[in-house]
Amino acid sequence: MKTLFTNLKQLVQVREETLKPLKGSEMKELPVLNDAWLLVEDGKIADFGRMSEIPFFEDATEIDASGKMLLPGWIDSHTHLVYAGNREQEFVDRINGLTYEEIAAKGGGIVNSAKKLQQTSEDDLYLQSESRLKEVMKMGTTAIEIKSGYGLTTEAELKMLRVIQRLKKNFDLPIKATFLGAHALPPEYKENKEAYIDLLINEMMPQVMEEGLAEYVDVFCEKGYFSVEDTDRILEAGKKLGLIPKIHVNQFNAIGGIKTAVQHGALSVDHLEVLQTDDLDVLEDSETMPVALPSCSLFLGIPYTPARKIIDTGLPLALATDYNPGSTPSGNMNLVVSLACIKMKMNPEEAINAATINAAYAMGILDTHGSITKGKAANLILTEPIPSYGFLPYSFGANHIDSVYINGKKV
Ligand code: NIG
Ligand code: FE
């Protein structure tokens, strides 16, 4: 099957090859092709060029995209999209003055979501999650990472991961699964953290691997959750089983987790709202991608990840939503890209690079996704007629998406 987009005002993020993520000043460059066409064949980007030199293609379905732009679909490398119910009450509690930490301390937070999830059947959990996935795909997300971590028992963690596996089977977009058993300490283990970590390492992770349910391992490395030593132990055990680390770190406190993550060859370190200079030094000689989650900062009213400091140091940066019921009940990558510009002072070019190429790296799919490159998957966003790509983050709160394609098929 062939689809031919013609009369594109602009083809955005056009690259010959993408062997590495974009760092520092490289992030300012967003290559485009004006007045362009693009051919999709068998779900892949087959060819593209300028309208003035368009060849004749036999039996291709033509889409006249006058005034519109085509760009690689958003890649959301950090979500907790599989969860049960919601935490609207905590939202109101925070409006009335409690902090996220105070809510967690009185039994709310992650543990509250775990209680709900444990009581939800796998089928019901699947249906709730499927509807969220469909919602974010309509908003331009064309690849997604999803974490466990609202189960906190072997049975419930496996239930979450099986739901992710079912989503993988039923949807064509790339989905990566991350085991986040170390998200919070279940109340039964309050006085016995070591026993919970033993359970994670000796029971949960081996079963997860036996069923082939995860690619990555995550830990919430934070005061009151899991220490640097705990993180080290869990990542080490995960690595032995073949799980690559991707961790939550430096959200509220800088306790040294970045160094441990880098030592374990983490693919990404996510959150980083609180960063110290030595954290940046550690990242400099690494292959680890820093990931910022600005819609979490917006929702919780916490600091934004210092993107300028990170990029101006010469480091790469990716953007993701953190879609979850507690700190970010939104999976809208368009808003994330806008917030990156508005609140983190990233240029539109940097933000789009961070949500496509660098996000693809943070999800381990840069060789097949994240740019307009021949042979890559035709996972695309076709915009409405807009004056420039910068109009996307500028007109925050609106999406300006005409249609979304996964492997060349319209969502
Ligand atoms: O990434 N920080 C840890 N985990 C999630 C929030 C979890 C929750 O509140 O349910 C996050 O923000
Ligand atoms: Fe998260």
Short mmCIF file of C-alpha atoms and ligand atoms in Angstrom, two decimals:
data_model
loop_
_atom_site.label_atom_id
_atom_site.label_comp_id
_atom_site.label_asym_id
_atom_site.label_seq_id
_atom_site.Cartn_x
_atom_site.Cartn_y
_atom_site.Cartn_z
CA MET A 1 0.00 0.00 0.00
CA LYS A 2 1.25 3.46 -0.93
CA THR A 3 0.20 6.81 0.50
CA LEU A 4 1.50 10.02 -0.98
CA PHE A 5 1.37 13.29 0.94
CA THR A 6 1.62 16.20 -1.48
CA ASN A 7 1.88 20.00 -1.24
CA LEU A 8 3.19 19.87 2.32
CA LYS A 9 4.03 23.36 3.50
CA GLN A 10 6.88 21.83 5.44
CA LEU A 11 8.34 18.43 6.22
CA VAL A 12 9.84 18.74 9.71
CA GLN A 13 12.70 16.80 11.31
CA VAL A 14 14.21 15.51 8.07
CA ARG A 15 17.40 13.53 8.70
CA GLU A 16 19.64 11.33 6.57
CA GLU A 17 20.41 9.16 9.56
CA THR A 18 20.04 9.30 13.33
CA LEU A 19 22.79 7.31 14.93
CA LYS A 20 23.01 9.38 18.09
CA PRO A 21 20.78 11.61 20.17
CA LEU A 22 21.18 15.40 19.88
CA LYS A 23 23.29 17.19 22.47
CA GLY A 24 23.76 20.80 23.51
CA SER A 25 23.78 23.20 20.56
CA GLU A 26 22.83 20.40 18.12
CA MET A 27 19.37 20.59 19.65
CA LYS A 28 18.84 24.07 18.18
CA GLU A 29 18.79 22.66 14.67
CA LEU A 30 15.57 21.28 13.24
CA PRO A 31 16.03 20.41 9.57
CA VAL A 32 13.01 21.02 7.33
CA LEU A 33 12.08 20.65 3.68
CA ASN A 34 9.71 23.29 2.28
CA ASP A 35 6.97 22.60 -0.25
CA ALA A 36 7.44 18.87 -0.03
CA TRP A 37 5.96 15.45 -0.71
CA LEU A 38 6.40 12.21 1.21
CA LEU A 39 5.68 8.66 0.14
CA VAL A 40 4.69 5.94 2.61
CA GLU A 41 5.04 2.37 1.45
CA ASP A 42 4.31 -0.73 3.54
CA GLY A 43 4.14 1.33 6.70
CA LYS A 44 7.54 2.95 6.23
CA ILE A 45 8.80 6.29 5.01
CA ALA A 46 9.84 5.29 1.48
CA ASP A 47 10.90 8.60 -0.02
CA PHE A 48 10.37 12.36 0.07
CA GLY A 49 11.41 15.48 -1.79
CA ARG A 50 10.35 18.86 -3.14
CA MET A 51 7.10 19.31 -5.05
CA SER A 52 9.01 20.86 -7.95
CA GLU A 53 10.71 17.49 -8.48
CA ILE A 54 7.94 15.05 -7.63
CA PRO A 55 8.07 11.80 -9.63
CA PHE A 56 4.92 10.01 -10.81
CA PHE A 57 3.85 7.25 -8.44
CA GLU A 58 1.53 4.60 -9.73
CA ASP A 59 -1.34 3.48 -7.50
CA ALA A 60 -0.55 5.70 -4.54
CA THR A 61 -3.40 7.20 -2.54
CA GLU A 62 -2.80 10.94 -2.57
CA ILE A 63 -3.40 13.18 0.44
CA ASP A 64 -3.33 16.85 -0.53
CA ALA A 65 -1.70 18.51 2.49
CA SER A 66 -1.76 22.12 1.30
CA GLY A 67 -0.78 24.49 4.12
CA LYS A 68 -0.11 21.57 6.47
CA MET A 69 3.05 20.21 8.03
CA LEU A 70 4.18 16.65 8.51
CA LEU A 71 6.41 15.72 11.42
CA PRO A 72 7.40 12.53 13.21
CA GLY A 73 4.82 11.59 15.83
CA TRP A 74 5.54 12.41 19.47
CA ILE A 75 7.35 9.76 21.45
CA ASP A 76 6.42 9.53 25.11
CA SER A 77 9.27 7.72 26.86
CA HIS A 78 7.88 7.95 30.42
CA THR A 79 4.31 7.11 31.42
CA HIS A 80 2.31 5.23 34.03
CA LEU A 81 -0.69 4.93 31.72
CA VAL A 82 -1.90 1.65 33.22
CA TYR A 83 -3.66 2.59 36.45
CA ALA A 84 -7.03 2.11 38.12
CA GLY A 85 -9.47 4.92 38.84
CA ASN A 86 -8.19 8.37 39.66
CA ARG A 87 -6.97 10.54 42.57
CA GLU A 88 -9.24 13.53 42.17
CA GLN A 89 -9.65 13.80 45.94
CA GLU A 90 -5.89 14.34 46.38
CA PHE A 91 -6.05 17.02 43.72
CA VAL A 92 -8.60 18.86 45.86
CA ASP A 93 -6.53 18.20 49.02
CA ARG A 94 -3.57 19.87 47.36
CA ILE A 95 -5.69 22.84 46.29
CA ASN A 96 -6.65 23.14 49.95
CA GLY A 97 -3.04 23.29 51.06
CA LEU A 98 -1.56 19.82 51.53
CA THR A 99 1.67 18.98 49.69
CA TYR A 100 2.24 15.88 47.55
CA GLU A 101 4.58 14.57 50.25
CA GLU A 102 2.04 15.20 53.03
CA ILE A 103 -0.67 13.37 51.09
CA ALA A 104 1.66 10.40 50.56
CA ALA A 105 2.57 10.38 54.27
CA LYS A 106 -1.09 9.98 55.27
CA GLY A 107 -1.68 6.96 53.03
CA GLY A 108 -2.52 8.71 49.80
CA GLY A 109 -0.28 8.85 46.77
CA ILE A 110 1.15 5.78 45.07
CA VAL A 111 -0.10 3.45 47.82
CA ASN A 112 -3.65 4.76 47.28
CA SER A 113 -3.43 3.91 43.56
CA ALA A 114 -2.01 0.49 44.44
CA LYS A 115 -4.99 -0.28 46.67
CA LYS A 116 -7.37 0.61 43.84
CA LEU A 117 -5.43 -1.39 41.28
CA GLN A 118 -5.22 -4.49 43.47
CA GLN A 119 -9.04 -4.48 43.63
CA THR A 120 -9.49 -4.01 39.88
CA SER A 121 -9.76 -6.99 37.53
CA GLU A 122 -7.24 -7.39 34.73
CA ASP A 123 -9.97 -6.92 32.13
CA ASP A 124 -11.25 -3.73 33.71
CA LEU A 125 -7.69 -2.42 34.05
CA TYR A 126 -7.12 -3.19 30.39
CA LEU A 127 -10.23 -1.28 29.32
CA GLN A 128 -9.31 1.78 31.38
CA SER A 129 -5.78 1.74 30.00
CA GLU A 130 -6.84 1.14 26.42
CA SER A 131 -9.06 4.18 26.47
CA ARG A 132 -6.16 6.34 27.75
CA LEU A 133 -3.90 4.96 25.04
CA LYS A 134 -6.44 5.79 22.35
CA GLU A 135 -6.78 9.27 23.82
CA VAL A 136 -3.03 10.01 23.67
CA MET A 137 -2.68 8.54 20.17
CA LYS A 138 -5.25 11.04 18.94
CA MET A 139 -3.06 13.75 20.45
CA GLY A 140 -0.07 12.62 18.41
CA THR A 141 1.70 10.05 20.58
CA THR A 142 3.00 7.36 18.24
CA ALA A 143 5.30 5.41 20.60
CA ILE A 144 5.02 5.01 24.34
CA GLU A 145 6.74 3.56 27.38
CA ILE A 146 4.51 2.31 30.21
CA LYS A 147 5.55 1.40 33.75
CA SER A 148 4.23 -0.95 36.37
CA GLY A 149 4.49 0.22 39.97
CA TYR A 150 0.87 0.62 41.08
CA GLY A 151 0.64 -3.05 42.00
CA LEU A 152 3.25 -3.43 44.75
CA THR A 153 2.45 -7.14 45.18
CA THR A 154 3.75 -9.84 42.85
CA GLU A 155 0.26 -10.60 41.63
CA ALA A 156 -0.72 -6.97 40.99
CA GLU A 157 2.60 -6.02 39.38
CA LEU A 158 2.23 -8.96 36.99
CA LYS A 159 -1.37 -7.91 36.30
CA MET A 160 -0.19 -4.44 35.26
CA LEU A 161 2.55 -5.83 33.06
CA ARG A 162 0.16 -8.30 31.41
CA VAL A 163 -2.13 -5.40 30.60
CA ILE A 164 0.83 -3.64 28.95
CA GLN A 165 1.57 -6.83 27.04
CA ARG A 166 -2.03 -6.96 25.83
CA LEU A 167 -1.80 -3.36 24.67
CA LYS A 168 1.36 -4.30 22.75
CA LYS A 169 -0.53 -7.08 20.99
CA ASN A 170 -3.56 -4.99 20.13
CA PHE A 171 -1.91 -1.75 19.01
CA ASP A 172 0.59 -1.07 16.25
CA LEU A 173 2.61 1.65 17.94
CA PRO A 174 5.84 0.70 19.74
CA ILE A 175 5.19 0.08 23.43
CA LYS A 176 7.97 -0.59 25.94
CA ALA A 177 7.28 -2.00 29.39
CA THR A 178 9.16 -1.01 32.51
CA PHE A 179 9.09 -2.87 35.80
CA LEU A 180 8.71 -0.32 38.62
CA GLY A 181 8.03 -2.55 41.61
CA ALA A 182 10.24 -0.12 43.58
CA HIS A 183 7.77 2.75 43.24
CA ALA A 184 6.74 2.95 46.92
CA LEU A 185 6.91 0.78 49.98
CA PRO A 186 3.63 -1.11 50.54
CA PRO A 187 2.20 -0.45 54.05
CA GLU A 188 2.74 -4.11 55.10
CA TYR A 189 6.48 -3.58 54.65
CA LYS A 190 6.66 -0.19 56.34
CA GLU A 191 9.01 -1.46 59.04
CA ASN A 192 10.79 -3.91 56.79
CA LYS A 193 12.02 -2.34 53.58
CA GLU A 194 14.72 -4.98 53.06
CA ALA A 195 12.08 -7.70 52.91
CA TYR A 196 10.21 -5.84 50.17
CA ILE A 197 13.42 -5.37 48.18
CA ASP A 198 14.14 -9.09 48.63
CA LEU A 199 10.67 -9.81 47.26
CA LEU A 200 11.31 -7.55 44.27
CA ILE A 201 14.61 -9.19 43.51
CA ASN A 202 13.90 -12.81 44.34
CA GLU A 203 10.29 -13.18 43.33
CA MET A 204 8.87 -10.36 41.22
CA MET A 205 11.69 -9.74 38.77
CA PRO A 206 12.36 -13.40 37.97
CA GLN A 207 8.64 -13.92 37.25
CA VAL A 208 8.49 -10.78 35.15
CA MET A 209 11.40 -12.09 33.09
CA GLU A 210 10.01 -15.59 32.87
CA GLU A 211 6.86 -14.24 31.24
CA GLY A 212 8.88 -11.76 29.14
CA LEU A 213 6.91 -8.84 30.49
CA ALA A 214 9.45 -5.99 30.70
CA GLU A 215 12.42 -4.45 28.92
CA TYR A 216 13.37 -1.86 31.53
CA VAL A 217 13.68 -1.59 35.30
CA ASP A 218 12.85 1.59 37.22
CA VAL A 219 13.23 2.73 40.84
CA PHE A 220 11.79 5.82 42.52
CA CYS A 221 15.09 6.97 44.03
CA GLU A 222 13.94 9.59 46.53
CA LYS A 223 13.89 10.44 50.23
CA GLY A 224 11.09 8.42 51.85
CA TYR A 225 10.99 5.96 48.95
CA PHE A 226 14.15 4.11 47.85
CA SER A 227 17.68 5.18 48.79
CA VAL A 228 20.74 5.22 46.55
CA GLU A 229 21.84 1.93 48.14
CA ASP A 230 18.43 0.36 47.49
CA THR A 231 18.54 1.65 43.91
CA ASP A 232 21.99 0.17 43.42
CA ARG A 233 20.83 -3.23 44.65
CA ILE A 234 17.69 -3.29 42.53
CA LEU A 235 19.39 -2.10 39.35
CA GLU A 236 22.19 -4.62 39.81
CA ALA A 237 19.68 -7.45 40.18
CA GLY A 238 17.63 -6.20 37.24
CA LYS A 239 20.69 -5.94 35.04
CA LYS A 240 21.65 -9.54 35.81
CA LEU A 241 18.26 -10.57 34.44
CA GLY A 242 18.67 -8.40 31.34
CA LEU A 243 16.62 -5.36 32.36
CA ILE A 244 18.02 -1.96 31.39
CA PRO A 245 17.65 0.80 34.01
CA LYS A 246 15.54 3.92 33.46
CA ILE A 247 14.94 5.64 36.76
CA HIS A 248 12.95 8.29 38.64
CA VAL A 249 15.50 10.52 40.29
CA ASN A 250 16.03 14.06 41.65
CA GLN A 251 12.32 14.89 41.72
CA PHE A 252 12.24 16.46 45.18
CA ASN A 253 15.80 15.91 46.47
CA ALA A 254 19.23 15.33 44.97
CA ILE A 255 20.51 12.30 46.89
CA GLY A 256 23.08 10.96 44.46
CA GLY A 257 20.94 8.61 42.41
CA ILE A 258 22.09 9.93 39.04
CA LYS A 259 25.60 8.63 39.60
CA THR A 260 24.31 5.17 40.47
CA ALA A 261 22.05 5.16 37.42
CA VAL A 262 24.92 6.13 35.13
CA GLN A 263 27.18 3.51 36.70
CA HIS A 264 24.57 0.92 35.84
CA GLY A 265 24.35 2.14 32.25
CA ALA A 266 20.86 3.62 32.59
CA LEU A 267 19.18 4.50 29.33
CA SER A 268 17.59 7.54 30.96
CA VAL A 269 17.31 9.47 34.21
CA ASP A 270 13.91 11.08 34.55
CA HIS A 271 12.46 14.08 36.46
CA LEU A 272 15.61 16.04 37.51
CA GLU A 273 13.62 18.97 38.88
CA VAL A 274 16.37 19.37 41.50
CA LEU A 275 19.83 19.19 39.96
CA GLN A 276 23.29 19.81 41.33
CA THR A 277 26.40 20.64 39.34
CA ASP A 278 28.05 17.30 40.08
CA ASP A 279 24.95 15.57 38.69
CA LEU A 280 25.63 17.31 35.39
CA ASP A 281 29.30 16.28 35.52
CA VAL A 282 28.27 12.67 35.96
CA LEU A 283 25.96 12.84 32.95
CA GLU A 284 28.53 14.44 30.72
CA ASP A 285 30.57 11.34 29.98
CA SER A 286 27.61 9.02 29.82
CA GLU A 287 25.19 7.57 27.29
CA THR A 288 22.31 8.28 29.68
CA MET A 289 19.51 10.57 28.50
CA PRO A 290 18.15 13.17 30.92
CA VAL A 291 14.34 13.32 30.63
CA ALA A 292 12.23 16.29 31.77
CA LEU A 293 8.54 15.99 32.66
CA PRO A 294 7.20 19.55 32.67
CA SER A 295 3.50 18.68 32.97
CA CYS A 296 4.34 17.04 36.32
CA SER A 297 5.93 20.32 37.46
CA LEU A 298 2.85 22.21 36.29
CA PHE A 299 0.41 19.94 38.10
CA LEU A 300 2.35 19.68 41.39
CA GLY A 301 3.64 23.25 41.36
CA ILE A 302 7.22 22.07 41.81
CA PRO A 303 10.32 23.47 40.02
CA TYR A 304 10.79 22.76 36.33
CA THR A 305 13.81 20.75 35.25
CA PRO A 306 16.57 23.28 34.45
CA ALA A 307 16.63 22.59 30.73
CA ARG A 308 18.82 25.56 29.85
CA LYS A 309 21.48 24.48 32.29
CA ILE A 310 21.38 20.92 30.94
CA ILE A 311 21.47 21.87 27.26
CA ASP A 312 23.95 24.74 27.67
CA THR A 313 26.31 22.34 29.45
CA GLY A 314 26.30 20.36 26.21
CA LEU A 315 24.02 17.56 27.34
CA PRO A 316 21.04 16.06 25.49
CA LEU A 317 17.50 16.34 26.86
CA ALA A 318 14.28 14.47 26.13
CA LEU A 319 10.70 15.36 27.06
CA ALA A 320 7.91 13.06 28.24
CA THR A 321 4.52 13.35 29.96
CA ASP A 322 4.79 11.14 33.08
CA TYR A 323 1.05 10.42 32.55
CA ASN A 324 -0.14 9.05 35.92
CA PRO A 325 -3.06 9.54 38.33
CA GLY A 326 -1.13 11.38 41.06
CA SER A 327 1.38 13.85 39.72
CA THR A 328 0.37 14.20 36.04
CA PRO A 329 -3.12 13.14 35.01
CA SER A 330 -2.44 14.16 31.42
CA GLY A 331 -0.77 12.39 28.53
CA ASN A 332 -0.72 15.38 26.22
CA MET A 333 2.68 15.67 24.53
CA ASN A 334 1.58 18.88 22.79
CA LEU A 335 1.23 20.54 26.17
CA VAL A 336 4.60 19.14 27.24
CA VAL A 337 6.28 20.69 24.20
CA SER A 338 4.57 24.03 24.93
CA LEU A 339 5.54 23.97 28.60
CA ALA A 340 9.14 23.19 27.66
CA CYS A 341 9.19 26.42 25.67
CA ILE A 342 7.16 28.57 28.05
CA LYS A 343 8.51 27.42 31.41
CA MET A 344 11.88 25.87 30.61
CA LYS A 345 12.98 28.36 27.97
CA MET A 346 13.61 25.76 25.32
CA ASN A 347 13.35 26.95 21.74
CA PRO A 348 10.66 25.28 19.61
CA GLU A 349 13.45 23.47 17.73
CA GLU A 350 14.93 22.13 20.98
CA ALA A 351 11.53 21.08 22.30
CA ILE A 352 10.56 19.25 19.10
CA ASN A 353 13.94 17.51 18.99
CA ALA A 354 13.48 16.54 22.64
CA ALA A 355 10.03 15.05 21.98
CA THR A 356 11.03 13.12 18.85
CA ILE A 357 14.68 12.14 18.27
CA ASN A 358 15.88 12.30 21.87
CA ALA A 359 12.66 10.75 23.12
CA ALA A 360 13.16 7.88 20.67
CA TYR A 361 16.62 7.35 22.15
CA ALA A 362 15.16 7.37 25.68
CA MET A 363 12.80 4.59 24.57
CA GLY A 364 15.45 2.59 22.74
CA ILE A 365 13.86 3.02 19.29
CA LEU A 366 15.99 5.69 17.63
CA ASP A 367 16.99 3.37 14.78
CA THR A 368 13.37 3.01 13.65
CA HIS A 369 11.50 6.09 14.93
CA GLY A 370 11.79 9.77 15.82
CA SER A 371 12.60 11.41 12.50
CA ILE A 372 11.64 11.73 8.86
CA THR A 373 14.25 9.31 7.58
CA LYS A 374 13.93 6.84 4.73
CA GLY A 375 13.19 3.37 6.07
CA LYS A 376 11.87 4.54 9.43
CA ALA A 377 8.30 3.75 10.47
CA ALA A 378 5.69 6.12 9.07
CA ASN A 379 4.55 7.25 12.52
CA LEU A 380 3.54 10.78 11.69
CA ILE A 381 1.61 13.86 12.71
CA LEU A 382 -0.12 15.83 9.97
CA THR A 383 -0.96 19.27 11.33
CA GLU A 384 -3.82 21.54 10.41
CA PRO A 385 -2.78 24.46 8.23
CA ILE A 386 -0.43 26.45 10.50
CA PRO A 387 2.01 29.32 9.80
CA SER A 388 5.11 27.57 11.20
CA TYR A 389 6.12 24.65 13.42
CA GLY A 390 6.76 27.15 16.21
CA PHE A 391 3.02 27.78 16.17
CA LEU A 392 2.52 24.37 17.81
CA PRO A 393 4.13 25.26 21.18
CA TYR A 394 3.07 28.91 20.84
CA SER A 395 -0.64 28.13 20.71
CA PHE A 396 -0.50 26.22 23.99
CA GLY A 397 -3.55 24.20 24.99
CA ALA A 398 -4.54 23.62 21.37
CA ASN A 399 -3.22 20.74 19.33
CA HIS A 400 -3.58 21.76 15.69
CA ILE A 401 -3.36 18.13 14.70
CA ASP A 402 -5.26 17.13 11.58
CA SER A 403 -4.42 13.43 11.72
CA VAL A 404 -2.02 10.91 13.21
CA TYR A 405 -0.49 7.93 11.39
CA ILE A 406 1.00 4.74 12.82
CA ASN A 407 2.90 2.65 10.28
CA GLY A 408 1.22 4.74 7.60
CA LYS A 409 -2.28 3.95 8.85
CA LYS A 410 -4.49 6.77 10.02
CA VAL A 411 -5.40 6.54 13.72
O1 NIG B 1 6.64 10.04 38.19
N1 NIG B 1 7.50 10.14 41.23
C1 NIG B 1 7.05 9.00 41.27
N2 NIG B 1 6.08 8.50 40.53
C2 NIG B 1 5.15 9.22 39.75
C3 NIG B 1 3.99 9.72 40.51
C4 NIG B 1 3.30 8.68 41.20
C5 NIG B 1 1.98 9.03 41.82
O2 NIG B 1 1.82 10.07 42.48
O3 NIG B 1 1.09 8.22 41.62
C6 NIG B 1 5.83 10.35 39.03
O4 NIG B 1 5.59 11.54 39.28
FE FE B 2 6.93 8.85 36.59
#
